[in-house]
Amino acid sequence: MAKLKPTLAKGTRDFSPIVMEKRNYIFNTIKTVFKKYGYSEIQTPSFENLDTLTGKYGEEGDQLIFKILNSGDYLSKISKDQLSTISSKALTPIISEKALRYDLTVPFARYVVMHQNEITYPFKRYQIQPVWRADRPQRGRYREFYQCDADVVGSDSLLNEAEFIAIYFEVLQKLGLKDFNIKINNRKVLAGIADVLDRSDLLIEMTVAIDKLDKIGVNGVKKELIERGFTDNNVEKLSPILESSGDIDDQLNLLKSFLGESVIGKKGIEEIEEVISYVGVLDSQILEKLQLDITLARGLNYYTGTILEVKTNEVVMGSIGGGGRYDDLTGMFGLAGLTGVGISFGADRIYDVLEELNLFPEDTEEGTKILISNFDSAAERYALPILQRLRAQGIAVEIYPTAAKLKKQMSYAHTKNIPFVILVGEEEMQKGVYTLKDMKSGDQQQFTESELLKYFGEQ
Amino acid sequence: MAKLKPTLAKGTRDFSPIVMEKRNYIFNTIKTVFKKYGYSEIQTPSFENLDTLTGKYGEEGDQLIFKILNSGDYLSKISKDQLSTISSKALTPIISEKALRYDLTVPFARYVVMHQNEITYPFKRYQIQPVWRADRPQRGRYREFYQCDADVVGSDSLLNEAEFIAIYFEVLQKLGLKDFNIKINNRKVLAGIADVLDRSDLLIEMTVAIDKLDKIGVNGVKKELIERGFTDNNVEKLSPILESSGDIDDQLNLLKSFLGESVIGKKGIEEIEEVISYVGVLDSQILEKLQLDITLARGLNYYTGTILEVKTNEVVMGSIGGGGRYDDLTGMFGLAGLTGVGISFGADRIYDVLEELNLFPEDTEEGTKILISNFDSAAERYALPILQRLRAQGIAVEIYPTAAKLKKQMSYAHTKNIPFVILVGEEEMQKGVYTLKDMKSGDQQQFTESELLKYFGEQ
């Protein structure tokens, strides 16, 4: 066996105990809320047949899919002659028939089509699993990362959208975020704007440009619109949209006057109004966080109705969540006309936000609650029964497994953030008690067994 | 986009909501116990550098590792000439530098070596993640499956072994299993037996043969021993070991007389006795489940001390867990002399056992607790506030998102195993009440809002 100095594969991460606790805190918070809103968990395999994934993410996306080499003598399917002239791209489908999932959406679509006869609609599912992308790794961008998605398919009710907004609100509040916004827009409003300009042919060009408003400003967008084929006249007419501000009512009034009689535009406004009305009935507090952002687009080709995005204002950070309604999730697998709406949480970004704002609860880092010290064999035997009795109460307790120096044992407790240490020595054994040390305050106190069990209570 | 009928990649599975709930029930039970014993969770990436994994699982294992094709123009690293003569096996390391993890042990060893300076020993970690093997799929054998491992490294105290036995006991009891055995043996006892026969050179041959006792019986083992190089005399001398039965004391007595003055054999007996003594002090009930199985080996090359295995007697099934002590986990990565002991649970097999014995708690399958029916727009608006108030109490509640036929809504509740439906119609709205239907008994009762909130209480 070669003794190599091991490294991580590029763009991947180990998660150590404290990081895991924090990640689980985020995932559990999200899961708890998803469940409360009636969403059920599913999981799909890490790899799919290659042809399930290819062609779904565009040319660029296809290149970022990790392909798995066939097992065995994979070159047997190709002649030596062919091999000497073939390109990597042409060889790939011959020597690889499986690939790691690139997102959770396409596998979910595949799942829905394969299980369509056993699914009861509306089907509300959530899925929290890693995905893999052969992206160039950089700060905050990894080749393996988790996606947290919830979708409901088979229901066109806009109440679903309102409930997703409530889910965002509840999760972010639970995580301790205070200043955040949930932005809403509607693809039909964007289509209406292009319609009014009489440039429906340039809808995608338009949204690609105005989606950049945050980054390049109004003048940048105007310049880009010209580059993308719009006339000066178009751009001037668009100005009020690009420069729009104010609360939801102001924005709606602007839109109503701008969109005039555009049928699709009016439909978009109606949908936004209905979602907002539902949100107000569910919980009017949420309205304070809700913003209408006429320039929000998010992967326009995919969404057909509501578009959602979540941003925190407490930290400089891209969106920490987003989603929207689509009308043809499963068409790619031959099941047409299934409407749905979904959202996702950016768990890695949320992690960074909570870390920066110091919002992880103190006990997140606490694994074991009590360490029982180990002086010698007699003290160890004296302590084992209380160890099990505390555990029977649901408390995480460890005994240091050997009679090491006390300093070493205390340092172990300290490094592992263990808040209490039980000390057992000659005196304790004679008196039939246990000394409990509070690691934070340094206080020590003697307890009988029953006092100790009572002190920590049933967990 | 091609409209293909999608399929799952061979040997993989989708997990639908009910199956996920049951799987999570098993994982959560195991995690809760791991944590109570002071084990912390870590996670490692799904793929590792190829050279981290190759050479660790033997020739056969290496072939079962899923390799990931390099991204981009992966053939650029090899000339056309070379390509026309190369074998698949020789090509693999040129076009693949990453591979999916095959187990959790090697990545854990890599983790320990890379994080050695930040780890506090003894390091107690658990890890529950999928692994991938390019095995031929068959009933109960998948290409993607979860492993549940807990290990402590950096402590040679046999108290660790005893605590693992207690963990097995507690998890299986919590899962509702009644008739199971935790088998213990020690590699040093096996070495002692070979020592006494004066055939230490054949230790591995011996254990491979006697490890099959369950499958091929005493005569089968004897035949195999002869085939593997033992003399008739050796086999005759081994007879009492192969035919041994009785309780732990009987077996220990047999071993003591058989092993006589063998130094390693005596050491093995001592270790077994110490583990058993610890178990007795931790919880004497566990001793009823503990069996000394002199023929237990489990991957002998790996284990150096205690060997553990768990079997249920209620269902015909292979072992549902196993583990042992090893003295050189990290030597393969250049960090020598780190001792450790670990166990794992076979989650898929445990799933099948619980399913066959009908041991999943009834509420495992219950996701949403209450469905609020949706008669019309007015009833919907009337119901939304109570929907949110129930959720605020931590209860999983859904409202049917459209005013579909009641029959359809009830069938939705039924299929999703939702135990309660709240009915809101003309009468309820006039009276300011809600009708609660118990789906199991069929009983209906009217509640005011506060009565309803009280009925379901804080969850």
mmCIF file of C-alpha atoms in Angstrom, chain B residues 131-295:
data_model
loop_
_atom_site.group_PDB
_atom_site.id
_atom_site.type_symbol
_atom_site.label_atom_id
_atom_site.label_comp_id
_atom_site.label_asym_id
_atom_site.label_seq_id
_atom_site.Cartn_x
_atom_site.Cartn_y
_atom_site.Cartn_z
ATOM 1 C CA VAL B 131 -21.709 4.513 -0.750
ATOM 2 C CA TRP B 132 -21.540 3.140 -4.276
ATOM 3 C CA ARG B 133 -20.416 -0.224 -5.624
ATOM 4 C CA ALA B 134 -20.484 -1.474 -9.193
ATOM 5 C CA ASP B 135 -21.785 -4.836 -8.017
ATOM 6 C CA ARG B 136 -24.176 -6.891 -10.090
ATOM 7 C CA PRO B 137 -27.545 -5.753 -8.709
ATOM 8 C CA GLN B 138 -29.759 -8.425 -7.187
ATOM 9 C CA ARG B 139 -32.511 -8.764 -4.593
ATOM 10 C CA GLY B 140 -31.402 -6.751 -1.570
ATOM 11 C CA ARG B 141 -28.126 -5.666 -3.188
ATOM 12 C CA TYR B 142 -27.950 -2.167 -4.620
ATOM 13 C CA ARG B 143 -25.328 -0.035 -6.327
ATOM 14 C CA GLU B 144 -26.129 2.854 -4.014
ATOM 15 C CA PHE B 145 -26.817 2.185 -0.351
ATOM 16 C CA TYR B 146 -26.317 3.888 2.993
ATOM 17 C CA GLN B 147 -23.751 2.895 5.556
ATOM 18 C CA CYS B 148 -24.142 3.883 9.235
ATOM 19 C CA ASP B 149 -20.783 3.804 10.973
ATOM 20 C CA ALA B 150 -19.547 4.881 14.389
ATOM 21 C CA ASP B 151 -15.866 4.689 15.337
ATOM 22 C CA VAL B 152 -13.660 5.883 18.145
ATOM 23 C CA VAL B 153 -9.989 6.299 17.335
ATOM 24 C CA GLY B 154 -7.105 7.033 19.682
ATOM 25 C CA SER B 155 -8.288 4.984 22.653
ATOM 26 C CA ASP B 156 -7.393 1.374 23.416
ATOM 27 C CA SER B 157 -9.766 1.121 26.381
ATOM 28 C CA LEU B 158 -12.051 -1.890 26.102
ATOM 29 C CA LEU B 159 -14.779 0.232 27.651
ATOM 30 C CA ASN B 160 -15.299 1.488 24.087
ATOM 31 C CA GLU B 161 -16.142 -2.025 22.951
ATOM 32 C CA ALA B 162 -18.567 -2.427 25.845
ATOM 33 C CA GLU B 163 -20.261 0.857 24.982
ATOM 34 C CA PHE B 164 -20.672 -0.243 21.360
ATOM 35 C CA ILE B 165 -22.364 -3.401 22.595
ATOM 36 C CA ALA B 166 -24.643 -1.177 24.706
ATOM 37 C CA ILE B 167 -25.338 0.953 21.613
ATOM 38 C CA TYR B 168 -26.354 -2.120 19.615
ATOM 39 C CA PHE B 169 -28.577 -3.239 22.469
ATOM 40 C CA GLU B 170 -30.248 0.126 22.874
ATOM 41 C CA VAL B 171 -30.839 0.750 19.149
ATOM 42 C CA LEU B 172 -32.326 -2.685 18.531
ATOM 43 C CA GLN B 173 -34.518 -2.448 21.625
ATOM 44 C CA LYS B 174 -35.730 1.005 20.571
ATOM 45 C CA LEU B 175 -36.573 -0.393 17.145
ATOM 46 C CA GLY B 176 -38.724 -3.004 18.847
ATOM 47 C CA LEU B 177 -36.589 -6.087 18.202
ATOM 48 C CA LYS B 178 -36.882 -8.670 20.961
ATOM 49 C CA ASP B 179 -34.962 -11.772 20.029
ATOM 50 C CA PHE B 180 -31.506 -10.839 18.815
ATOM 51 C CA ASN B 181 -27.903 -11.676 19.683
ATOM 52 C CA ILE B 182 -24.792 -9.608 19.862
ATOM 53 C CA LYS B 183 -21.917 -11.962 19.114
ATOM 54 C CA ILE B 184 -18.425 -11.290 20.306
ATOM 55 C CA ASN B 185 -15.100 -12.865 19.465
ATOM 56 C CA ASN B 186 -11.489 -11.725 19.399
ATOM 57 C CA ARG B 187 -8.941 -11.963 16.646
ATOM 58 C CA LYS B 188 -6.334 -12.944 19.261
ATOM 59 C CA VAL B 189 -8.402 -15.992 20.211
ATOM 60 C CA LEU B 190 -8.387 -17.075 16.563
ATOM 61 C CA ALA B 191 -4.642 -16.474 16.398
ATOM 62 C CA GLY B 192 -4.284 -18.505 19.612
ATOM 63 C CA ILE B 193 -6.175 -21.416 18.101
ATOM 64 C CA ALA B 194 -3.847 -21.455 15.078
ATOM 65 C CA ASP B 195 -0.938 -21.087 17.518
ATOM 66 C CA VAL B 196 -2.016 -24.168 19.491
ATOM 67 C CA LEU B 197 -2.306 -26.166 16.266
ATOM 68 C CA ASP B 198 1.167 -24.871 15.421
ATOM 69 C CA ARG B 199 -0.299 -23.598 12.166
ATOM 70 C CA SER B 200 -0.033 -19.807 12.588
ATOM 71 C CA ASP B 201 0.979 -19.734 8.920
ATOM 72 C CA LEU B 202 -2.529 -20.909 8.055
ATOM 73 C CA LEU B 203 -4.420 -18.464 10.337
ATOM 74 C CA ILE B 204 -6.254 -16.780 7.469
ATOM 75 C CA GLU B 205 -7.069 -20.102 5.779
ATOM 76 C CA MET B 206 -8.424 -21.377 9.071
ATOM 77 C CA THR B 207 -10.666 -18.421 9.766
ATOM 78 C CA VAL B 208 -12.003 -18.282 6.213
ATOM 79 C CA ALA B 209 -13.074 -21.909 6.651
ATOM 80 C CA ILE B 210 -14.561 -21.712 10.155
ATOM 81 C CA ASP B 211 -16.305 -18.434 9.374
ATOM 82 C CA LYS B 212 -18.538 -20.552 7.082
ATOM 83 C CA LEU B 213 -19.785 -22.763 9.927
ATOM 84 C CA ASP B 214 -23.309 -21.304 9.770
ATOM 85 C CA LYS B 215 -23.571 -22.042 6.074
ATOM 86 C CA ILE B 216 -21.836 -25.376 5.524
ATOM 87 C CA GLY B 217 -21.916 -27.044 8.959
ATOM 88 C CA VAL B 218 -19.183 -28.758 10.941
ATOM 89 C CA ASN B 219 -18.431 -31.408 8.324
ATOM 90 C CA GLY B 220 -18.286 -28.848 5.560
ATOM 91 C CA VAL B 221 -15.798 -26.795 7.543
ATOM 92 C CA LYS B 222 -13.674 -29.845 8.278
ATOM 93 C CA LYS B 223 -13.555 -30.720 4.590
ATOM 94 C CA GLU B 224 -12.594 -27.176 3.708
ATOM 95 C CA LEU B 225 -9.868 -27.122 6.366
ATOM 96 C CA ILE B 226 -8.288 -30.180 4.759
ATOM 97 C CA GLU B 227 -8.520 -28.532 1.342
ATOM 98 C CA ARG B 228 -6.852 -25.459 2.772
ATOM 99 C CA GLY B 229 -3.832 -27.385 3.998
ATOM 100 C CA PHE B 230 -4.664 -28.672 7.479
ATOM 101 C CA THR B 231 -3.887 -32.256 8.486
ATOM 102 C CA ASP B 232 -6.466 -34.749 9.735
ATOM 103 C CA ASN B 233 -4.776 -34.413 13.071
ATOM 104 C CA ASN B 234 -5.255 -30.621 13.091
ATOM 105 C CA VAL B 235 -8.911 -30.997 12.199
ATOM 106 C CA GLU B 236 -9.522 -33.548 14.903
ATOM 107 C CA LYS B 237 -7.902 -31.261 17.449
ATOM 108 C CA LEU B 238 -10.132 -28.417 16.250
ATOM 109 C CA SER B 239 -13.329 -30.442 16.663
ATOM 110 C CA PRO B 240 -14.265 -29.189 20.158
ATOM 111 C CA ILE B 241 -13.975 -25.588 18.917
ATOM 112 C CA LEU B 242 -16.198 -26.253 15.909
ATOM 113 C CA GLU B 243 -18.735 -28.134 17.992
ATOM 114 C CA SER B 244 -18.653 -25.772 20.950
ATOM 115 C CA SER B 245 -21.957 -24.594 22.370
ATOM 116 C CA GLY B 246 -23.389 -23.359 25.632
ATOM 117 C CA ASP B 247 -23.294 -20.043 27.397
ATOM 118 C CA ILE B 248 -20.413 -17.612 27.657
ATOM 119 C CA ASP B 249 -18.919 -19.309 30.718
ATOM 120 C CA ASP B 250 -18.938 -22.722 29.036
ATOM 121 C CA GLN B 251 -17.267 -21.300 25.965
ATOM 122 C CA LEU B 252 -14.678 -19.434 28.004
ATOM 123 C CA ASN B 253 -13.838 -22.586 29.918
ATOM 124 C CA LEU B 254 -13.470 -24.524 26.701
ATOM 125 C CA LEU B 255 -11.210 -21.812 25.277
ATOM 126 C CA LYS B 256 -9.089 -21.636 28.418
ATOM 127 C CA SER B 257 -8.384 -25.334 28.331
ATOM 128 C CA PHE B 258 -7.892 -25.387 24.552
ATOM 129 C CA LEU B 259 -5.603 -22.362 24.367
ATOM 130 C CA GLY B 260 -3.537 -23.421 27.384
ATOM 131 C CA GLU B 261 -0.336 -21.410 27.489
ATOM 132 C CA SER B 262 -0.650 -19.640 24.108
ATOM 133 C CA VAL B 263 0.298 -16.051 24.948
ATOM 134 C CA ILE B 264 -1.817 -14.465 22.255
ATOM 135 C CA GLY B 265 -4.709 -16.789 22.998
ATOM 136 C CA LYS B 266 -4.679 -15.888 26.687
ATOM 137 C CA LYS B 267 -4.592 -12.218 25.811
ATOM 138 C CA GLY B 268 -7.670 -12.733 23.646
ATOM 139 C CA ILE B 269 -9.548 -14.411 26.474
ATOM 140 C CA GLU B 270 -8.598 -11.624 28.861
ATOM 141 C CA GLU B 271 -9.911 -9.008 26.465
ATOM 142 C CA ILE B 272 -13.198 -10.817 25.992
ATOM 143 C CA GLU B 273 -13.579 -11.159 29.755
ATOM 144 C CA GLU B 274 -12.867 -7.488 30.298
ATOM 145 C CA VAL B 275 -15.401 -6.403 27.688
ATOM 146 C CA ILE B 276 -18.031 -8.687 29.213
ATOM 147 C CA SER B 277 -17.278 -7.395 32.675
ATOM 148 C CA TYR B 278 -17.736 -3.801 31.497
ATOM 149 C CA VAL B 279 -20.999 -4.685 29.806
ATOM 150 C CA GLY B 280 -22.268 -6.233 33.038
ATOM 151 C CA VAL B 281 -21.550 -3.049 34.974
ATOM 152 C CA LEU B 282 -23.117 -0.820 32.300
ATOM 153 C CA ASP B 283 -26.331 -2.847 32.168
ATOM 154 C CA SER B 284 -26.570 -6.488 33.149
ATOM 155 C CA GLN B 285 -29.638 -6.987 30.919
ATOM 156 C CA ILE B 286 -27.386 -6.728 27.892
ATOM 157 C CA LEU B 287 -25.567 -9.903 28.959
ATOM 158 C CA GLU B 288 -28.680 -11.904 28.079
ATOM 159 C CA LYS B 289 -28.179 -10.961 24.439
ATOM 160 C CA LEU B 290 -24.407 -11.377 24.390
ATOM 161 C CA GLN B 291 -22.957 -14.545 22.864
ATOM 162 C CA LEU B 292 -19.366 -15.656 22.571
ATOM 163 C CA ASP B 293 -18.937 -17.072 19.072
ATOM 164 C CA ILE B 294 -15.462 -18.583 18.739
ATOM 165 C CA THR B 295 -15.879 -18.977 14.989
#
